[in-house]
Amino acid sequence: MSGKPIRSTLSKWIFLPFLIILVAMMLFGIYGKKLVVAPEQTQGKYSATGQISNLDTANKTFTLTIPEDAEISEGEPLVWEVDFEKAKEFHVIVEEGVEAPTKVTDRHEIDGLEFEHDKVILEDGTSMMEDGMTMTVAGSKKAKKGTMSASVLHLGGIFNEPEYHQRHEPREIYKTAVILCIACVGLGESNFFWFYLILGSIVLVLLLWLMMRIIQKRGASA
Amino acid sequence: MTEEVAKKAPKKKRKLPPGEFRIQVRIWVQWAFFALATGPLFIIAPVLKQIPAPWYICWSDPLASGACSLGTIQHFTGHGVFTWFTIGFLGTIGILIGRATCGWVCPMGFMQEMLFKAKKYGSYVFGGIIFVTTWFLAWFTPFLAVYGAGRVATENTYGLGMMLKTGNMSAFIMWTVIYLVLSLILSLPFFLFHKKFTLPNSLATYLRWFFFLVPFIGFVILTRYNFNTGTWGIGEVWWCKICPIGTITAGFPQMWLQLIPETAFPLFGLSSTAFIGVSSYQGIFGEAQLMYFFKWVMTSGLMWVMINSKRFFCKGVCPLGTIFNVFNWFSANQISVDQENCRGASCNWCLNHCPMDIAIYDPTAQWHCIRCLDCLGCPFGVVKHEVSPIMSWLVKQPPEKKIPPLKTPNPPNNPTFMQWAGFVDYIPPQARK
């Protein structure tokens, strides 16, 4: 064997411009973009469940009264003035059998009862609220004054949002993803059943074809 | 007399040839990374899962310590966002060391190598696991029962256990038979058929690009479009939904974890999300329905293929490998072959030792090379590890072997474009008869 190089000098250095570009991409990914893109309702903001009163749909405010037996931190007020002008999402919990205001997006069982969970765009949301209704509000708070600026609202008040998230969504928010998706586990019914069926069939046919090719020894290897 | 002398002589410790020694080292490195990727480091998963891992483990794996980079890419593609960081991160690794992470680090690659080496035992073990798991699903999930006639018979309850409890014996017997047939269909191939085979390079290329372009990219973008409103929304993470590695590392463990009471381990009781990434108890039995059945069947088939063919998934399916193997051509970590003096098919030491079942003297096989460096043990010394000068301090070159060159050097390689691209099999001159 002679000691002559097999690869040219150019081929030994060709990686360098690529490396520079890729490192720049990484840096842009870190500094040029906001990595934390978790939805607001899951960002660990304050949430409270109580009864609505003094609903003012014109100014988008109401008073939320938390039951006295509820577990709250020491010093927290039981009455909140809620300003929901900034609210971005509006969820409705509807018991099974009750007509949902919009298309049902989720269904689940709690303590033996089945509930439907509906996500509604806020523009129609105010029409569903009325005094005396139970509601969970998630948003930022000012504890001393007892005011809260809501970003997410829940009619029905069965869940607070983080709890909802823990039960029905994939639970954890990391910087690289908005949601850790339970789709990884392949659970749940899908809205794309026929897509899955077709893709599954294609994969099975491919595997069968592969097996036939191997059995017939028609394949060539390097 | 000579036997007695031989007995008295101190036994010399067998020294492995350099090629074999490197293979042993690689196996230990793979064990180490297996333990790191899906092992005790899950305790700090909330920190580690903030960066994508350059290996393939579902981040719903209860013991996963890193984020799945493919899941991340899928997710952002579904949102119509380009993942600058993840692509840059994977590309940087790829451009520096090519597919070496597949060969040295990836736990799934390691698992496949071990499965192939386990021969019949691997088949029997996995056949047993599949049989038992199918019955486990039968008792606890309605994943078949909610469809067809079973919907009426079971009233959407939870599997055979609930049928027995409610005294619905006719449904119980019917589904017992169905699940018995199903479990036999899924597991019998593992027990009966042991057919080792090679996945042809060209077929592997077609499969690889199909899985990369159709479910990994195409369907994710396609499902973003709402045909009713004509708007773009959030796409489905298609690959994740069919991912067999997700089924193996997350789906099965998550199902089996349902048997562990929440209070069994103090750790699981502590808002388990923060510690193990996914709750130990999500009540997901009822969620395992038809899609899970599809995944289960596909994964069983793929596992059979993995056992009978060297790194089948790495060679013909893995999208992470597809991303990395593009960089194989430009990376600073190269394997070079002295084509003129290679003995080719008359030797085939490299082909026999290659975990990807490729002959490194075939220049078009670069698409599949995982830079495991096993082929550097070439008895004729024609295979060389070449790195960029700035990385040369990392690599200790073995002493050059003094093997006489061939009297008639091989003619140069001259693949066509389609052969170079891997879509048509290429036979190098030294392998031609």
XYZ file of C-alpha atoms in Angstrom:
655
model
C 0.000 0.000 0.000
C 1.415 3.312 -0.910
C 0.976 6.238 1.418
C -0.740 8.389 -1.162
C -3.902 10.101 0.064
C -7.123 8.590 -1.200
C -9.209 11.716 -0.768
C -8.466 15.080 -2.265
C -7.707 18.147 -0.158
C -10.957 19.766 -1.264
C -13.025 16.831 -0.082
C -11.343 17.062 3.322
C -12.405 20.678 3.778
C -15.749 20.748 1.999
C -17.521 20.208 5.296
C -16.343 23.532 6.698
C -18.699 25.916 4.831
C -21.590 23.586 5.613
C -20.570 23.554 9.262
C -20.544 27.343 9.414
C -24.010 27.541 7.877
C -25.417 24.891 10.202
C -23.954 26.471 13.323
C -25.435 29.782 12.175
C -28.790 28.023 11.839
C -28.491 26.767 15.392
C -27.638 30.200 16.689
C -30.510 31.719 14.769
C -32.736 29.061 16.263
C -31.627 30.045 19.744
C -31.391 33.825 19.488
C -33.408 34.730 16.450
C -36.543 32.870 17.408
C -38.477 32.600 20.570
C -38.012 29.019 21.652
C -40.626 29.000 24.371
C -43.867 28.804 22.501
C -46.036 27.113 25.096
C -49.702 28.084 24.872
C -50.656 30.694 27.393
C -52.994 28.477 29.303
C -50.158 26.152 30.174
C -47.614 28.655 31.263
C -48.322 28.205 34.937
C -50.348 31.362 35.387
C -52.847 31.759 38.138
C -56.211 30.089 37.857
C -59.300 30.263 40.017
C -62.729 28.671 39.957
C -65.823 30.444 41.274
C -69.235 31.871 40.508
C -69.855 34.720 38.090
C -71.679 37.857 39.159
C -71.930 41.436 37.858
C -71.325 40.297 34.310
C -70.674 43.289 32.064
C -70.439 42.028 28.491
C -69.855 45.500 27.069
C -66.734 46.127 29.132
C -65.838 42.430 29.284
C -65.621 42.232 33.067
C -67.263 40.253 35.830
C -66.798 39.380 39.474
C -65.662 35.897 40.391
C -66.514 34.667 43.874
C -64.565 31.651 45.059
C -66.370 29.298 47.475
C -65.163 29.610 51.062
C -64.299 25.932 51.309
C -61.994 26.085 48.308
C -58.294 25.566 48.875
C -56.547 28.850 48.312
C -53.217 30.265 49.358
C -53.057 32.276 52.521
C -53.817 35.920 51.971
C -55.508 35.342 48.620
C -58.821 37.173 48.233
C -62.002 35.187 47.641
C -63.471 37.788 45.294
C -61.801 38.671 42.020
C -62.574 41.397 39.544
C -61.934 39.715 36.225
C -61.096 41.602 33.090
C -61.297 39.161 30.216
C -60.625 41.484 27.350
C -57.340 39.695 26.726
C -58.909 36.256 26.826
C -57.808 34.135 23.920
C -59.515 30.839 24.507
C -62.827 29.899 25.873
C -63.680 26.344 26.847
C -67.077 24.922 27.643
C -67.619 21.704 29.534
C -70.882 20.142 28.419
C -72.432 17.047 29.933
C -73.090 14.225 27.538
C -76.458 14.514 25.909
C -76.573 18.276 26.244
C -76.336 20.046 22.928
C -72.921 21.581 22.512
C -72.724 25.110 21.122
C -70.035 24.218 18.610
C -68.285 21.177 17.272
C -67.155 18.849 20.046
C -63.416 18.625 20.267
C -62.910 16.206 23.126
C -64.827 13.743 25.258
C -63.780 12.228 28.535
C -64.975 10.603 31.707
C -64.709 12.005 35.196
C -65.943 10.108 38.212
C -68.095 7.880 36.068
C -69.689 10.769 34.167
C -68.885 11.443 30.580
C -68.285 15.015 29.555
C -67.765 16.756 26.317
C -65.224 19.483 26.178
C -65.684 22.264 23.761
C -63.324 24.947 22.665
C -65.003 28.094 21.485
C -63.564 31.237 20.026
C -64.114 34.034 22.487
C -66.103 36.238 20.155
C -69.179 34.074 20.707
C -68.213 33.240 24.266
C -69.796 36.103 26.113
C -73.240 35.073 25.000
C -72.829 31.842 26.927
C -71.972 33.486 30.227
C -74.522 34.506 32.779
C -74.573 35.411 36.438
C -74.467 32.467 38.796
C -72.559 30.270 36.381
C -69.433 28.445 37.587
C -66.300 29.368 35.746
C -62.573 28.739 35.844
C -60.402 31.645 34.892
C -56.734 31.333 34.033
C -54.622 34.421 33.670
C -52.358 36.848 35.450
C -53.394 38.243 38.798
C -52.899 41.135 41.170
C -53.590 39.493 44.485
C -53.828 42.507 46.800
C -56.471 44.201 44.731
C -58.153 40.939 43.831
C -58.046 41.619 40.101
C -57.258 39.219 37.330
C -56.575 39.630 33.667
C -57.789 36.443 32.045
C -56.282 34.746 29.044
C -58.359 31.570 29.188
C -61.881 30.992 30.398
C -63.724 27.829 31.304
C -67.418 27.555 31.599
C -68.455 24.732 33.873
C -65.436 25.181 36.076
C -64.713 21.491 36.427
C -61.083 21.786 35.556
C -58.635 24.461 35.995
C -56.548 24.625 32.872
C -53.337 23.006 34.102
C -55.371 20.119 35.441
C -57.147 19.799 32.135
C -53.821 19.844 30.437
C -52.479 17.114 32.683
C -55.425 14.870 32.064
C -55.930 15.219 28.376
C -52.849 16.641 26.826
C -49.381 15.257 26.853
C -48.515 16.923 30.078
C -45.217 18.637 29.675
C -44.058 21.687 27.846
C -40.505 21.825 26.681
C -38.684 24.501 24.850
C -38.435 22.453 21.716
C -42.141 21.782 21.411
C -45.413 23.380 22.181
C -46.904 20.144 23.341
C -45.386 16.794 24.142
C -47.825 14.899 22.060
C -49.333 11.648 23.195
C -49.637 10.856 19.518
C -46.154 9.422 19.981
C -47.805 6.581 21.806
C -50.389 6.178 19.075
C -53.386 6.297 21.318
C -56.816 7.677 20.798
C -59.282 7.750 18.002
C -58.230 9.782 15.076
C -59.931 12.262 12.878
C -57.855 10.869 10.046
C -58.947 7.273 10.260
C -59.008 6.739 6.508
C -55.609 8.255 6.085
C -54.266 5.785 8.618
C -56.035 2.922 6.963
C -54.607 3.810 3.567
C -51.112 4.404 4.905
C -51.219 1.213 6.965
C -52.286 -0.700 3.869
C -49.477 0.824 1.803
C -46.933 -0.135 4.438
C -48.267 -3.675 4.656
C -48.245 -4.058 0.877
C -44.682 -2.750 0.744
C -43.588 -5.198 3.407
C -45.312 -8.072 1.640
C -43.706 -7.105 -1.648
C -40.363 -6.935 0.103
C -40.850 -10.365 1.605
C -41.772 -11.812 -1.764
C -38.729 -10.258 -3.351
C -36.482 -11.679 -0.684
C -38.030 -15.114 -0.781
C -37.682 -15.228 -4.549
C -34.059 -14.108 -4.151
C -34.370 -11.501 -6.832
C -32.692 -8.793 -4.782
C -29.040 -8.020 -5.278
C -26.737 -6.847 -2.546
C -23.606 -4.793 -2.778
C 4.508 -35.222 26.769
C 3.767 -32.316 24.544
C 0.264 -32.165 26.000
C 1.676 -31.922 29.531
C 3.980 -29.116 28.477
C 1.102 -27.365 26.884
C -0.920 -27.702 30.069
C 1.867 -26.327 32.263
C 2.552 -23.357 30.019
C 0.881 -20.193 31.307
C -2.198 -19.374 29.352
C -1.778 -16.298 27.274
C -4.662 -13.894 27.303
C -6.101 -13.902 23.843
C -5.465 -10.577 22.246
C -8.179 -9.505 19.913
C -7.143 -8.340 16.467
C -7.535 -4.552 16.129
C -10.694 -4.838 14.044
C -12.418 -7.150 16.492
C -11.249 -5.045 19.439
C -12.818 -1.931 17.935
C -16.095 -3.789 17.534
C -15.987 -4.754 21.216
C -15.338 -1.137 22.204
C -18.253 0.008 20.102
C -20.596 -2.417 21.823
C -19.590 -1.050 25.227
C -20.086 2.510 24.014
C -23.527 1.532 22.745
C -24.405 -0.006 26.098
C -23.343 3.211 27.813
C -25.469 5.400 25.577
C -28.381 2.989 25.876
C -28.243 3.551 29.619
C -27.920 7.308 29.165
C -30.724 7.668 26.642
C -33.293 5.552 28.400
C -32.097 5.047 31.935
C -31.528 6.768 35.256
C -30.985 10.159 33.648
C -34.754 10.430 33.200
C -34.706 12.135 36.596
C -33.296 15.234 34.966
C -35.426 14.826 31.843
C -37.075 18.231 32.317
C -33.656 19.740 31.657
C -32.390 17.320 29.036
C -35.635 17.231 27.085
C -35.126 20.859 26.211
C -32.638 19.830 23.563
C -33.242 17.345 20.778
C -31.289 14.135 21.110
C -29.265 12.874 18.143
C -30.660 9.392 18.682
C -34.033 7.773 18.297
C -36.079 7.297 21.461
C -39.652 8.442 21.849
C -39.835 11.180 24.413
C -42.945 9.574 25.825
C -40.693 6.713 26.876
C -41.012 6.808 30.680
C -37.228 6.642 30.993
C -36.285 8.869 28.061
C -33.758 11.502 28.938
C -33.822 13.547 25.744
C -36.291 15.050 23.315
C -37.010 13.180 20.100
C -35.606 15.341 17.343
C -37.968 13.784 14.808
C -40.941 14.578 17.036
C -39.709 18.142 17.296
C -39.340 18.515 13.532
C -42.786 16.989 13.016
C -44.338 19.267 15.536
C -42.966 22.461 14.084
C -43.651 21.338 10.527
C -47.239 20.794 11.623
C -47.299 24.378 12.841
C -45.768 25.671 9.629
C -42.556 26.682 11.388
C -39.048 25.800 10.236
C -37.034 24.287 13.077
C -33.832 26.242 12.777
C -32.311 24.902 15.942
C -33.153 21.238 15.472
C -32.126 21.070 11.829
C -28.982 23.051 12.600
C -28.200 20.797 15.546
C -28.670 17.563 13.613
C -26.856 19.001 10.604
C -23.881 20.047 12.723
C -23.574 16.544 14.106
C -24.021 15.110 10.633
C -21.430 17.337 9.014
C -18.867 16.569 11.722
C -19.290 12.819 12.129
C -21.782 11.714 9.460
C -24.023 8.883 10.589
C -21.660 7.891 13.388
C -24.378 8.533 15.963
C -26.361 5.701 14.372
C -23.430 3.347 14.761
C -22.156 4.356 18.165
C -24.929 6.067 20.086
C -28.461 5.259 18.964
C -30.149 2.829 21.386
C -32.511 1.572 18.711
C -29.647 0.731 16.377
C -27.988 -1.101 19.238
C -31.200 -2.959 20.015
C -31.417 -4.108 16.411
C -27.827 -5.321 16.383
C -28.442 -7.276 19.557
C -31.670 -8.721 18.162
C -29.897 -9.901 15.042
C -27.069 -11.440 17.053
C -29.504 -13.144 19.398
C -30.578 -15.386 16.514
C -33.456 -17.669 17.479
C -33.516 -16.514 21.088
C -34.351 -12.985 20.005
C -37.271 -14.327 18.004
C -38.552 -16.431 20.861
C -38.253 -13.630 23.397
C -40.079 -11.120 21.218
C -42.657 -13.676 20.094
C -43.411 -14.283 23.758
C -43.577 -10.577 24.535
C -45.994 -9.987 21.667
C -48.191 -12.911 22.681
C -48.373 -11.805 26.306
C -48.892 -8.146 25.425
C -51.731 -8.970 23.050
C -53.483 -10.812 25.875
C -52.715 -8.002 28.235
C -54.429 -5.604 25.832
C -57.351 -8.006 25.508
C -58.012 -7.880 29.227
C -57.676 -4.183 29.733
C -58.532 -2.353 26.537
C -61.450 -2.203 24.159
C -59.259 -1.511 21.160
C -61.000 -4.090 19.042
C -64.197 -4.376 20.985
C -65.479 -0.908 20.242
C -65.670 -1.635 16.544
C -68.127 -3.783 14.699
C -70.293 -6.234 16.593
C -68.279 -5.792 19.739
C -69.604 -2.306 20.227
C -73.019 -3.675 21.053
C -71.735 -6.697 22.908
C -69.485 -4.805 25.243
C -71.240 -1.477 25.490
C -67.887 0.197 25.091
C -66.509 -1.197 28.329
C -62.964 -2.166 29.078
C -61.935 -5.428 27.483
C -62.279 -9.033 28.576
C -61.921 -8.231 32.253
C -65.036 -6.066 32.223
C -66.977 -8.621 30.167
C -66.194 -11.274 32.748
C -67.080 -8.960 35.593
C -70.418 -8.034 34.081
C -71.212 -11.666 33.243
C -71.408 -11.037 29.499
C -70.156 -14.549 28.798
C -71.066 -14.799 25.124
C -69.094 -11.635 24.369
C -66.302 -12.898 26.598
C -65.992 -16.177 24.704
C -66.263 -14.465 21.309
C -63.505 -11.998 22.051
C -61.358 -14.627 23.748
C -61.338 -16.554 20.484
C -60.690 -13.411 18.455
C -57.787 -12.326 20.637
C -56.346 -15.835 20.663
C -56.345 -15.848 16.868
C -54.906 -12.343 16.795
C -52.118 -13.132 19.224
C -51.214 -16.283 17.319
C -51.170 -14.446 13.985
C -48.896 -11.784 15.439
C -46.523 -13.988 17.385
C -46.281 -17.245 15.445
C -43.935 -15.892 12.749
C -41.419 -15.186 15.517
C -41.472 -18.820 16.599
C -41.732 -20.526 13.231
C -39.840 -18.547 10.648
C -36.174 -17.666 10.980
C -35.115 -16.434 7.623
C -32.057 -14.205 7.645
C -32.005 -11.924 4.643
C -30.301 -8.858 3.217
C -32.209 -5.726 2.343
C -30.918 -4.708 -1.104
C -29.346 -1.256 -1.142
C -31.581 0.117 -3.899
C -34.750 -1.104 -2.232
C -33.563 0.409 1.033
C -33.122 3.756 -0.735
C -36.653 3.679 -2.144
C -38.119 2.730 1.225
C -36.085 5.347 3.033
C -37.158 8.248 0.814
C -40.740 7.045 0.773
C -40.973 7.105 4.559
C -39.147 10.429 4.735
C -41.104 12.273 2.073
C -44.611 10.829 2.498
C -45.501 10.362 6.168
C -42.677 12.396 7.703
C -43.007 15.543 5.589
C -45.869 15.256 3.095
C -48.787 14.229 5.261
C -47.796 16.614 8.035
C -48.047 19.550 5.631
C -51.120 18.150 3.879
C -53.072 17.816 7.100
C -52.451 21.470 7.864
C -54.879 22.425 5.149
C -58.549 22.659 6.024
C -60.446 21.900 2.828
C -63.721 23.156 4.296
C -62.513 26.643 5.075
C -59.563 26.833 2.700
C -57.236 27.841 5.514
C -54.004 26.486 6.931
C -54.094 25.245 10.486
C -52.086 22.874 12.615
C -50.974 19.639 10.956
C -51.032 16.204 12.484
C -47.747 14.675 13.602
C -48.026 11.868 11.107
C -44.799 10.063 11.614
C -45.271 10.011 15.371
C -48.611 8.324 14.909
C -47.134 5.415 12.978
C -43.665 5.399 14.525
C -42.726 1.832 15.501
C -39.948 3.073 17.769
C -42.567 5.113 19.618
C -44.639 1.969 20.002
C -41.691 -0.058 21.289
C -40.189 2.519 23.635
C -43.300 4.382 24.741
C -46.527 2.633 23.752
C -45.808 -0.730 25.370
C -44.192 0.661 28.525
C -46.976 3.187 28.961
C -49.573 0.445 28.691
C -47.784 -1.834 31.145
C -47.200 1.043 33.539
C -50.954 1.206 34.004
C -50.642 -1.833 36.209
C -48.474 0.004 38.701
C -50.550 1.718 41.371
C -49.945 5.414 41.581
C -48.754 5.050 45.147
C -46.315 2.222 44.413
C -43.361 4.490 43.904
C -42.998 7.758 45.742
C -41.352 9.236 42.695
C -44.378 8.606 40.516
C -46.573 10.284 43.050
C -44.673 13.526 42.834
C -46.397 15.287 40.003
C -44.803 12.620 37.889
C -44.799 14.795 34.806
C -41.864 16.733 36.051
C -39.826 13.642 36.712
C -40.562 11.055 34.099
C -41.871 13.128 31.276
C -45.155 11.302 31.073
C -47.408 10.294 33.894
C -47.219 6.745 35.148
C -50.972 6.668 35.322
C -52.939 8.461 32.677
C -55.819 6.045 32.434
C -54.939 5.313 28.833
C -56.388 1.809 28.662
C -59.591 3.181 27.233
C -57.690 5.223 24.685
C -56.126 2.214 22.980
C -58.365 1.741 20.024
C -58.061 0.991 16.348
C -55.026 3.158 15.728
C -53.163 1.345 18.467
C -54.097 -1.935 16.814
C -52.581 -0.727 13.531
C -49.410 0.339 15.250
C -49.231 -2.926 17.099
C -49.508 -4.982 13.893
C -47.011 -2.831 11.981
C -44.532 -2.859 14.835
C -44.790 -6.630 15.266
C -44.036 -7.116 11.578
C -41.163 -4.686 11.705
C -39.687 -6.363 14.770
C -39.712 -9.691 12.971
C -37.863 -8.072 10.082
C -35.394 -6.404 12.480
C -34.554 -9.773 14.001
C -33.959 -11.387 10.625
C -32.150 -8.616 8.773
C -29.237 -6.482 9.910
C -30.489 -3.073 11.055
C -33.491 -3.160 8.749
C -35.094 -0.090 10.303
C -31.863 1.948 10.148
C -31.270 0.996 6.537
C -34.723 1.286 5.027
C -36.950 3.380 7.252
C -35.411 5.715 9.829
C -35.991 9.412 8.928
C -33.282 10.488 11.353
C -30.852 8.288 9.456
C -32.065 9.856 6.212
C -31.249 13.311 7.552
C -27.821 12.181 8.680
C -26.938 10.154 5.613
C -27.207 13.183 3.340
C -24.294 14.608 5.332
C -22.288 11.413 4.965
C -21.057 12.672 1.616
C -19.622 15.912 2.974
C -18.818 15.103 6.579
C -15.411 15.474 8.150
C -15.556 11.820 9.150
C -14.976 9.595 6.129
C -14.184 6.018 5.325
C -11.986 5.649 2.286
C -11.121 2.537 0.356
C -8.092 1.957 -1.794
C -10.223 0.744 -4.662
C -7.288 -0.318 -6.816
C -6.063 -2.896 -4.342
C -9.277 -4.000 -2.681
C -9.848 -7.773 -2.945
C -13.581 -7.189 -3.246
C -15.925 -10.154 -3.384
C -13.088 -12.649 -3.003
C -12.574 -11.364 0.547
C -15.740 -9.577 1.739
C -14.424 -9.243 5.292
C -16.073 -5.816 5.484
C -19.424 -7.072 4.230
C -19.483 -9.919 6.714
C -18.652 -7.638 9.635
C -20.823 -4.675 8.624
C -23.831 -4.122 10.900
C -25.648 -2.456 7.989
C -24.943 -5.315 5.608
C -23.104 -3.183 3.055
C -19.750 -3.625 1.372
C -17.749 -0.494 2.062
C -15.834 -0.856 -1.228
C -19.108 -0.049 -3.015
C -18.944 3.761 -3.303
C -22.720 4.050 -3.678
C -23.179 2.383 -0.281
C -22.159 5.659 1.374
C -25.882 6.341 1.768
C -26.156 3.574 4.288
C -22.769 3.674 6.040
C -23.144 4.400 9.758
C -19.438 5.061 10.388
C -19.229 2.299 12.951
C -15.618 1.761 11.810
C -15.930 -2.016 12.066
C -14.612 -2.316 8.512
C -11.284 -0.748 9.512
C -10.292 -4.240 10.592
C -9.849 -5.073 6.883
C -7.166 -7.793 6.763
C -5.643 -6.178 3.664
C -5.596 -2.697 5.168
C -7.299 -1.038 2.214
C -9.999 0.625 4.320
C -8.933 3.834 5.978
C -10.483 6.231 8.408
C -9.955 9.741 7.137
C -10.894 12.806 9.086
C -10.404 16.461 8.428
C -7.007 17.797 9.545
C -8.645 19.830 12.298
C -10.002 16.627 13.820
C -6.937 14.477 13.225
C -5.884 14.666 16.879
C -8.982 12.642 17.695
C -8.000 9.671 15.564
C -5.096 7.350 16.122
C -4.160 5.814 12.804
C -3.110 2.169 13.035
C 0.288 1.187 11.612
C 0.104 0.628 7.890
C -0.189 -2.989 6.853
C 2.370 -4.236 4.375
C 0.242 -6.180 1.976
C 1.442 -6.560 -1.602
C -0.688 -4.631 -4.068
C -2.739 -6.462 -6.639
C -0.844 -7.418 -9.771
C -3.702 -6.116 -11.857
C -5.244 -3.122 -10.096
C -9.021 -2.827 -10.215
C -10.411 -0.407 -12.786
C -11.935 2.775 -11.371
C -15.559 2.921 -10.275
C -17.935 4.503 -12.701
C -21.495 4.473 -11.372
C -24.297 6.181 -13.253
C -26.234 8.989 -11.596
C -29.078 6.690 -10.535
C -26.578 4.217 -9.143
C -24.759 6.977 -7.299
C -28.073 8.172 -5.895
C -28.683 4.669 -4.614
C -31.819 3.929 -6.617
C -30.165 1.282 -8.796
C -27.837 -1.363 -7.382
C -24.213 -0.907 -8.389
C -21.647 -3.655 -8.486
C -18.078 -2.351 -8.103
C -15.378 -3.779 -10.418
C -13.761 -5.816 -7.650
C -17.056 -7.556 -6.972
C -17.715 -8.449 -10.591
C -17.013 -11.965 -11.725
